[in-house]
N, CA, C and O atoms as a MOPAC input file, in Angstrom:
PM7 MOZYME 1SCF
protein

 N     -4.31100 1    -0.36900 1    32.81800 1
 C     -4.63800 1     0.55500 1    32.77500 1
 C     -5.76400 1     1.61800 1    31.56800 1
 O     -6.34500 1     2.68800 1    31.75100 1
 N     -5.65600 1     0.46900 1    30.06600 1
 C     -6.36300 1     0.40500 1    29.21600 1
 C     -7.24800 1    -0.53900 1    29.29600 1
 O     -8.05000 1    -0.66000 1    28.37000 1
 N     -7.30200 1    -1.50000 1    30.53000 1
 C     -8.10600 1    -2.91700 1    30.03000 1
 C    -10.04600 1    -2.40500 1    30.39600 1
 O    -11.08600 1    -2.69900 1    29.80700 1
 N     -9.81400 1    -1.71400 1    31.39300 1
 C    -11.36800 1    -1.15300 1    31.39600 1
 C    -12.31400 1    -0.19900 1    31.13500 1
 O    -12.98600 1     0.48600 1    31.90600 1
 N    -12.25400 1    -0.27200 1    29.41400 1
 C    -12.71500 1     0.46100 1    28.62800 1
 C    -14.18900 1    -0.37600 1    28.53400 1
 O    -14.39600 1    -1.52000 1    28.12900 1
 N    -15.03000 1     0.52500 1    29.00800 1
 C    -16.34700 1    -0.05900 1    28.40000 1
 C    -17.43300 1     0.70300 1    27.20800 1
 O    -16.96200 1     1.62900 1    26.54700 1
 N    -18.32700 1     0.43900 1    27.06100 1
 C    -19.36100 1     1.48400 1    26.07800 1
 C    -19.45000 1     2.73600 1    26.42800 1
 O    -19.26400 1     3.51400 1    25.49200 1
 N    -19.64700 1     3.16100 1    27.33900 1
 C    -19.44400 1     4.61300 1    27.86700 1
 C    -17.89100 1     5.26400 1    27.40900 1
 O    -17.65600 1     6.43500 1    27.10900 1
 N    -17.10900 1     4.32700 1    27.45000 1
 C    -15.42700 1     5.24100 1    27.08500 1
 C    -15.57700 1     5.17600 1    25.78800 1
 O    -15.01500 1     6.10100 1    25.20200 1
 N    -16.23000 1     4.28600 1    24.99500 1
 C    -15.88900 1     4.07700 1    23.89000 1
 C    -16.49000 1     5.08600 1    23.08800 1
 O    -15.90600 1     5.69800 1    22.19400 1
 N    -18.07000 1     5.29600 1    23.55000 1
 C    -18.72400 1     6.29400 1    23.00700 1
 C    -18.06900 1     7.77200 1    23.05200 1
 O    -18.11100 1     8.62200 1    22.16300 1
 N    -17.42500 1     7.85900 1    24.38100 1
 C    -16.85800 1     9.62700 1    24.46600 1
 C    -15.92800 1     9.58800 1    23.87100 1
 O    -15.58600 1    10.75100 1    23.66000 1
 N    -14.69600 1     8.34300 1    23.07300 1
 C    -13.75000 1     8.28600 1    22.17600 1
 C    -14.24100 1     8.96700 1    20.56400 1
 O    -13.94200 1     9.98300 1    19.93600 1
 N    -15.15000 1     7.78400 1    20.33000 1
 C    -16.04500 1     8.23600 1    19.13400 1
 C    -16.28100 1     9.59200 1    18.92700 1
 O    -16.03100 1    10.21800 1    17.89700 1
 N    -16.87600 1    10.10000 1    20.16400 1
 C    -17.68700 1    11.31700 1    19.61600 1
 C    -16.63100 1    12.44100 1    19.92800 1
 O    -16.87700 1    13.57100 1    19.50600 1
 N    -15.44800 1    12.21000 1    20.65100 1
 C    -14.32800 1    13.19700 1    20.29800 1
 C    -13.69100 1    13.24600 1    19.00000 1
 O    -13.50000 1    14.25000 1    18.31300 1
 N    -13.37800 1    12.02300 1    18.73900 1
 C    -12.75200 1    11.70700 1    17.16900 1
 C    -14.00700 1    12.96900 1    16.47400 1
 O    -13.71200 1    14.13100 1    16.19600 1
 N    -15.16800 1    12.44700 1    16.34200 1
 C    -16.29200 1    13.05900 1    15.29100 1
 C    -16.09700 1    14.25800 1    15.58900 1
 O    -15.88800 1    14.82100 1    14.51400 1
 N    -16.01600 1    15.29100 1    16.73700 1
 C    -15.70700 1    16.33700 1    16.86000 1
 C    -14.30400 1    17.02400 1    16.22900 1
 O    -14.25700 1    17.92500 1    15.39200 1
 N    -13.36700 1    16.45200 1    16.76600 1
 C    -11.60600 1    16.92300 1    16.12400 1
 C    -11.78100 1    17.07200 1    14.53300 1
 O    -11.46500 1    18.12000 1    13.97100 1
 N    -12.36400 1    15.83800 1    13.75700 1
 C    -11.90400 1    15.88900 1    12.22600 1
 C    -13.25800 1    16.06300 1    11.35100 1
 O    -13.14100 1    16.12100 1    10.12600 1
 N    -14.41600 1    16.14100 1    11.89100 1
 C    -15.50500 1    16.31300 1    11.35700 1
 C    -16.50200 1    15.00400 1    10.43700 1
 O    -16.08000 1    14.39900 1     9.45200 1
 N    -17.27600 1    14.89500 1    10.79700 1
 C    -18.31700 1    14.03400 1     9.94300 1
 C    -17.96200 1    13.86700 1     8.49600 1
 O    -18.50400 1    12.89100 1     7.97700 1
 N    -17.07200 1    14.68100 1     7.60600 1
 C    -17.16800 1    15.06100 1     6.11500 1
 C    -15.60100 1    14.18700 1     5.79200 1
 O    -15.28500 1    13.42300 1     4.88000 1
 N    -14.93200 1    14.64200 1     6.84700 1
 C    -13.67700 1    13.59000 1     6.20100 1
 C    -13.18000 1    12.54700 1     6.80600 1
 O    -12.06000 1    12.11000 1     6.54100 1
 N    -14.20700 1    11.88300 1     7.95500 1
 C    -14.01100 1    10.39800 1     8.10700 1
 C    -13.99000 1     9.43200 1     7.06400 1
 O    -13.10400 1     8.62300 1     6.78800 1
 N    -14.97300 1     9.61100 1     6.58200 1
 C    -14.73700 1     8.65100 1     5.36300 1
 C    -14.06600 1     8.82000 1     4.62200 1
 O    -13.60300 1     7.72300 1     4.31000 1
 N    -13.42500 1     9.96300 1     3.75500 1
 C    -12.30600 1     9.92800 1     2.92200 1
 C    -10.84400 1     9.33500 1     3.62500 1
 O     -9.87400 1     8.75100 1     3.14100 1
 N    -11.25300 1     9.86400 1     5.24600 1
 C     -9.71500 1     9.03900 1     5.81200 1
 C     -9.56800 1     7.68400 1     6.11700 1
 O     -8.54700 1     7.01900 1     6.29100 1
 N    -11.17400 1     7.27100 1     6.16700 1
 C    -10.99200 1     5.62300 1     6.02700 1
 C    -10.90800 1     4.91300 1     4.64300 1
 O    -10.49500 1     3.75800 1     4.53800 1
 N    -11.30500 1     5.63800 1     3.62600 1
 C    -11.17400 1     5.43500 1     2.43200 1
 C     -9.74900 1     5.17500 1     2.19300 1
 O     -9.40700 1     4.10300 1     1.69500 1
 N     -8.74000 1     6.23600 1     2.56600 1
 C     -7.40900 1     6.39900 1     2.22500 1
 C     -6.79700 1     5.59500 1     3.20100 1
 O     -5.59700 1     5.45000 1     2.96600 1
 N     -7.10300 1     5.14800 1     3.98600 1
 C     -6.33600 1     4.01500 1     4.93500 1
 C     -6.59400 1     2.83600 1     4.70200 1
 O     -5.88900 1     1.96100 1     5.20400 1
 N     -8.12600 1     2.38400 1     3.53500 1
 C     -8.12500 1     1.29400 1     3.11800 1
 C     -7.26500 1     0.84900 1     1.86500 1
 O     -6.76000 1    -0.24700 1     1.62200 1
 N     -7.25100 1     2.11800 1     1.08800 1
 C     -6.36500 1     2.30200 1    -0.14300 1
 C     -4.90600 1     1.56000 1     0.21500 1
 O     -4.36300 1     0.60300 1    -0.33800 1
 N     -4.44200 1     2.45700 1     1.47000 1
 C     -3.25400 1     1.97500 1     1.76200 1
 C     -3.00900 1     0.57000 1     2.18900 1
 O     -2.02300 1    -0.05600 1     1.79900 1
 N     -3.75000 1     0.16300 1     2.84900 1
 C     -3.76500 1    -1.44300 1     3.44300 1
 C     -3.67000 1    -2.12300 1     2.52800 1
 O     -2.86900 1    -3.04300 1     2.68900 1
 N     -4.37100 1    -2.06300 1     1.16800 1
 C     -4.60800 1    -3.18600 1    -0.05300 1
 C     -3.00300 1    -2.59300 1    -0.43200 1
 O     -2.09500 1    -3.39100 1    -0.19600 1
 N     -2.69500 1    -1.51500 1    -0.88700 1
 C     -1.36500 1    -1.12900 1    -1.88700 1
 C     -0.18000 1    -2.04300 1    -0.63000 1
 O      0.58100 1    -2.78800 1    -1.24800 1
 N      0.01500 1    -2.07000 1     0.69400 1
 C      0.49900 1    -2.46500 1     1.39000 1
 C      0.58600 1    -4.21100 1     1.36900 1
 O      1.66800 1    -4.72000 1     1.66100 1
 N     -0.24600 1    -4.83900 1     1.11800 1
 C     -1.12700 1    -6.42900 1     1.19100 1
 C     -0.41500 1    -6.70500 1    -0.29600 1
 O      0.42300 1    -7.60700 1    -0.30900 1
 N     -0.61500 1    -6.17300 1    -1.24500 1
 C     -0.16000 1    -6.39600 1    -2.61400 1
 C      1.21400 1    -6.01300 1    -2.86200 1
 O      1.74500 1    -6.72900 1    -3.71100 1
 N      1.92100 1    -5.14300 1    -2.40400 1
 C      3.21800 1    -5.26700 1    -2.28900 1
 C      3.84800 1    -6.57700 1    -1.45300 1
 O      4.46900 1    -7.50700 1    -1.96800 1
 N      3.61800 1    -6.45700 1    -0.42600 1
 C      4.05000 1    -7.55600 1     0.53400 1
 C      4.02200 1    -8.94500 1    -0.02400 1
 O      4.85100 1    -9.84100 1     0.13800 1
 N      2.27000 1    -8.95700 1    -1.10500 1
 C      2.37200 1   -10.42100 1    -1.58600 1
 C      3.17200 1   -10.63100 1    -2.74800 1
 O      3.63300 1   -11.73500 1    -3.04100 1
 N      3.38800 1    -9.33900 1    -3.57500 1
 C      4.30500 1    -9.61800 1    -4.64700 1
 C      5.91700 1   -10.04100 1    -4.25600 1
 O      6.62800 1   -10.91500 1    -4.75200 1
 N      6.15600 1    -9.21100 1    -3.32900 1
 C      7.85500 1   -10.00800 1    -2.42500 1
 C      7.93100 1   -11.24900 1    -2.26600 1
 O      8.87900 1   -11.90500 1    -2.69800 1
 N      6.76600 1   -11.83900 1    -1.50700 1
 C      6.74200 1   -13.11800 1    -1.28700 1
 C      7.00700 1   -13.73700 1    -2.54700 1
 O      8.14700 1   -14.16800 1    -2.72500 1
 N      6.27500 1   -13.84100 1    -3.32400 1
 C      6.11700 1   -14.61700 1    -4.66000 1
 C      7.48000 1   -14.45500 1    -5.75500 1
 O      7.92600 1   -15.23300 1    -6.59900 1
 N      7.91500 1   -13.05200 1    -5.31200 1
 C      9.49000 1   -12.60600 1    -5.88200 1
 C     10.11600 1   -13.63900 1    -5.58400 1
 O     10.64800 1   -14.24100 1    -6.51600 1
 N     10.26900 1   -14.21900 1    -4.09400 1
 C     11.12200 1   -14.72800 1    -3.49400 1
 C     11.08300 1   -16.26600 1    -3.68400 1
 O     12.08000 1   -16.98300 1    -3.77900 1
 N      9.63500 1   -16.71900 1    -3.73000 1
 C      9.75000 1   -17.95100 1    -4.17600 1
 C      9.57000 1   -18.14500 1    -5.44400 1
 O      9.10900 1   -19.26700 1    -5.65600 1
 N      9.69400 1   -17.68900 1    -6.12800 1
 C      9.78600 1   -17.69000 1    -7.66700 1
 C     11.21000 1   -18.04900 1    -8.40600 1
 O     12.21900 1   -17.35800 1    -8.26700 1
 N     11.13100 1   -19.36100 1    -9.29900 1
 C     12.64600 1   -19.63800 1    -9.43700 1
 C     12.76300 1   -19.36200 1   -10.57000 1
 O     11.72300 1   -19.45900 1   -11.22100 1
 N     14.10300 1   -18.87500 1   -11.37500 1
 C     14.53400 1   -18.38600 1   -12.61600 1
 C     13.99000 1   -19.66400 1   -13.52200 1
 O     13.96300 1   -20.81600 1   -13.08900 1
 N     13.53400 1   -19.25000 1   -14.93400 1
 C     13.12900 1   -19.98100 1   -15.99600 1
 C     14.36900 1   -20.55600 1   -16.46100 1
 O     15.13400 1   -19.70300 1   -16.91300 1
 N     14.79100 1   -21.70900 1   -16.48800 1
 C     15.71800 1   -22.51000 1   -17.26000 1
 C     15.79600 1   -22.36000 1   -18.99100 1
 O     16.84200 1   -22.27400 1   -19.63500 1
 N     15.01200 1   -22.35700 1   -19.30500 1
 C     14.77000 1   -22.75500 1   -20.47600 1
 C     14.70400 1   -21.45800 1   -21.54500 1
 O     14.48900 1   -21.49900 1   -22.75600 1
 N     14.93200 1   -20.42800 1   -20.78600 1
 C     14.74900 1   -19.02900 1   -21.52700 1
 C     16.54300 1   -18.57600 1   -22.02300 1
 O     17.59100 1   -18.84900 1   -21.43700 1
 N     16.32600 1   -17.85300 1   -23.23200 1
 C     17.75800 1   -17.67400 1   -23.53700 1
 C     18.69400 1   -16.54800 1   -22.16400 1
 O     18.14400 1   -15.86500 1   -21.30000 1
 N     19.98100 1   -16.68700 1   -22.37300 1
 C     20.34200 1   -15.79500 1   -21.32000 1
 C     20.47900 1   -14.45400 1   -21.59500 1
 O     20.47200 1   -13.61100 1   -20.69900 1
 N     20.62900 1   -14.12900 1   -23.01500 1
 C     20.68100 1   -12.75500 1   -23.67100 1
 C     19.18400 1   -12.16400 1   -24.13400 1
 O     18.97000 1   -11.22400 1   -24.90000 1
 N     18.38000 1   -12.86300 1   -23.55000 1
 C     17.07200 1   -12.18800 1   -24.41500 1
 C     16.42500 1   -11.45900 1   -23.06400 1
 O     16.53500 1   -11.93700 1   -21.93500 1
 N     15.76900 1   -10.28500 1   -23.36100 1
 C     15.28300 1    -9.30300 1   -22.39400 1
 C     14.37300 1    -9.72600 1   -21.74600 1
 O     13.45000 1   -10.06600 1   -22.48500 1
 N     14.08500 1    -9.94200 1   -20.26900 1
 C     12.89700 1   -10.36500 1   -19.44900 1
 C     12.07500 1    -9.27000 1   -19.13700 1
 O     12.55100 1    -8.24900 1   -18.63900 1
 N     10.19300 1    -9.46900 1   -19.53200 1
 C      9.58400 1    -8.86400 1   -19.83200 1
 C      9.56600 1    -8.04300 1   -18.76200 1
 O      9.95000 1    -8.68200 1   -17.78200 1
 N      9.24000 1    -6.67200 1   -18.42600 1
 C      9.01200 1    -6.05300 1   -17.55400 1
 C      8.00900 1    -6.36400 1   -16.22200 1
 O      6.78600 1    -6.36900 1   -16.35700 1
 N      8.45400 1    -6.53800 1   -15.34800 1
 C      7.20100 1    -6.69900 1   -14.03500 1
 C      6.36900 1    -5.58400 1   -13.38300 1
 O      6.88700 1    -4.59100 1   -12.87200 1
 N      5.26300 1    -5.77400 1   -13.42400 1
 C      4.19400 1    -4.64500 1   -12.47600 1
 C      3.52200 1    -5.15600 1   -11.45300 1
 O      2.80700 1    -6.15000 1   -11.32600 1
 N      3.87400 1    -4.30200 1   -10.74000 1
 C      2.62200 1    -4.68400 1    -9.22900 1
 C      1.53800 1    -3.45700 1    -9.40800 1
 O      1.75700 1    -2.24700 1    -9.45500 1
 N      0.32500 1    -4.16200 1    -9.48900 1
 C     -0.73200 1    -3.54300 1    -9.27200 1
 C     -1.40500 1    -3.04500 1    -7.88700 1
 O     -1.86000 1    -3.90900 1    -7.13800 1
 N     -1.46700 1    -1.97100 1    -7.59800 1
 C     -2.27600 1    -1.87000 1    -5.84100 1
 C     -3.41000 1    -2.44000 1    -5.68800 1
 O     -3.57700 1    -2.96500 1    -4.58700 1
 N     -4.16800 1    -2.50400 1    -6.36000 1
 C     -5.54700 1    -2.99500 1    -6.25400 1
 C     -6.02000 1    -3.83200 1    -7.48500 1
 O     -5.46600 1    -3.51200 1    -8.53700 1
 N     -6.79000 1    -4.68200 1    -7.55000 1
 C     -7.02300 1    -5.39600 1    -8.67300 1
 C     -8.21300 1    -4.59100 1    -9.15400 1
 O     -9.19400 1    -4.19300 1    -8.52500 1
 N     -7.79600 1    -4.41900 1   -10.74600 1
 C     -8.56300 1    -3.34500 1   -11.65100 1
 C     -8.50800 1    -2.36500 1   -11.64000 1
 O     -9.33200 1    -1.71200 1   -12.28000 1
 N     -7.34800 1    -1.65200 1   -10.78800 1
 C     -7.01300 1    -0.42800 1   -10.27300 1
 C     -5.24000 1     0.04500 1   -11.36500 1
 O     -4.10900 1    -0.16400 1   -10.92700 1
 N     -5.51100 1     0.57800 1   -12.54300 1
 C     -4.39900 1     0.16300 1   -13.31000 1
 C     -3.77800 1     1.57400 1   -13.09000 1
 O     -2.61700 1     1.70900 1   -13.47800 1
 N     -4.36600 1     2.58800 1   -12.54800 1
 C     -3.89300 1     4.29700 1   -12.06300 1
 C     -2.87800 1     4.25500 1   -11.79000 1
 O     -2.03300 1     5.00300 1   -12.28100 1
 N     -2.59300 1     3.22500 1   -10.77800 1
 C     -1.74700 1     3.42400 1    -9.19700 1
 C     -0.57200 1     2.25500 1    -9.71000 1
 O      0.30800 1     2.06000 1    -8.87100 1
 N     -0.42700 1     1.23800 1   -11.34300 1
 C      0.33900 1    -0.01200 1   -11.39800 1
 C      1.39500 1     0.77500 1   -12.18300 1
 O      1.21300 1     1.46900 1   -13.18300 1
 N      2.85900 1     0.45400 1   -11.33800 1
 C      3.85900 1     0.83700 1   -11.82200 1
 C      4.88300 1    -0.80600 1   -12.31200 1
 O      4.76500 1    -1.99700 1   -12.02300 1
 N      5.65900 1    -0.15300 1   -13.00300 1
 C      6.86900 1    -0.95400 1   -13.67100 1
 C      7.96300 1    -1.01200 1   -12.55000 1
 O      8.40300 1     0.01400 1   -12.03100 1
 N      8.39300 1    -2.32800 1   -12.19200 1
 C      9.24500 1    -2.67800 1   -11.13300 1
 C     11.09400 1    -3.10300 1   -12.16500 1
 O     11.48100 1    -4.05900 1   -12.83800 1
 N     11.53500 1    -2.15500 1   -11.85900 1
 C     12.91000 1    -2.99100 1   -12.45500 1
 C     13.78600 1    -3.73100 1   -11.47600 1
 O     13.58000 1    -3.55300 1   -10.27500 1
 N     14.76800 1    -4.56600 1   -11.88500 1
 C     15.48200 1    -5.22600 1   -11.03800 1
 C     16.53600 1    -4.49600 1   -10.58600 1
 O     16.78900 1    -4.71300 1    -9.40100 1
 N     17.26700 1    -3.66800 1   -11.15300 1
 C     18.52800 1    -3.12900 1   -11.30100 1
 C     18.12200 1    -1.70600 1   -11.11000 1
 O     17.51500 1    -1.25300 1   -12.08100 1
 N     18.32800 1    -0.73800 1    -9.93800 1
 C     18.44800 1     0.78000 1   -10.23600 1
 C     19.48900 1     1.04600 1   -11.21100 1
 O     20.66400 1     0.71000 1   -11.06800 1
 N     18.91400 1     1.78400 1   -12.40000 1
 C     20.03500 1     3.06000 1   -13.34400 1
 C     20.59200 1     3.94900 1   -12.47500 1
 O     20.38000 1     3.66000 1   -11.29800 1
 N     21.09300 1     4.72000 1   -12.62200 1
 C     21.47800 1     5.85800 1   -12.19700 1
 C     21.12100 1     6.76100 1   -12.76300 1
 O     21.04500 1     6.73900 1   -13.99200 1
 N     20.71000 1     8.10400 1   -11.85300 1
 C     20.09700 1     9.15500 1   -12.74700 1
 C     20.65800 1     9.66800 1   -13.16100 1
 O     21.60500 1    10.01900 1   -12.45700 1
 N     20.65000 1    10.14700 1   -14.48200 1
 C     21.39900 1    11.40100 1   -15.34500 1
 C     21.39600 1    12.77200 1   -14.98400 1
 O     20.19900 1    13.05600 1   -15.02200 1
 N     21.97700 1    13.72300 1   -14.67900 1
 C     21.61200 1    15.06300 1   -14.51400 1
 C     22.38400 1    15.80200 1   -15.80700 1
 O     23.50400 1    15.66300 1   -16.29700 1
 N     21.29100 1    16.61200 1   -16.10300 1
 C     21.83600 1    17.86900 1   -17.08100 1
 C     22.82000 1    18.87900 1   -16.61900 1
 O     22.41700 1    19.49300 1   -15.63100 1
 N     23.83100 1    19.18100 1   -16.98700 1
 C     24.63500 1    20.26700 1   -17.11400 1
 C     24.32400 1    21.44600 1   -17.63900 1
 O     25.16600 1    22.34300 1   -17.68600 1

């Protein structure tokens, strides 16, 4: 069904997409998609390193561990967030 897409068909699809979304929004959409892909890649890499990292044997058991931080992109500190190992329940105010 889609195996016979040639140059004219691809150009027609690109023109339709350009008309639907507009030339102004396409770069913003591509930038957002790229940022999302970088975030996904860094999260997957962090999960993989967490699985392979062995606990430190020389650290005392009662010493608090330094909080982990996952960065979305290298040098992008605005989207960095701390990661906690255990989730604490949220307290509601009555």
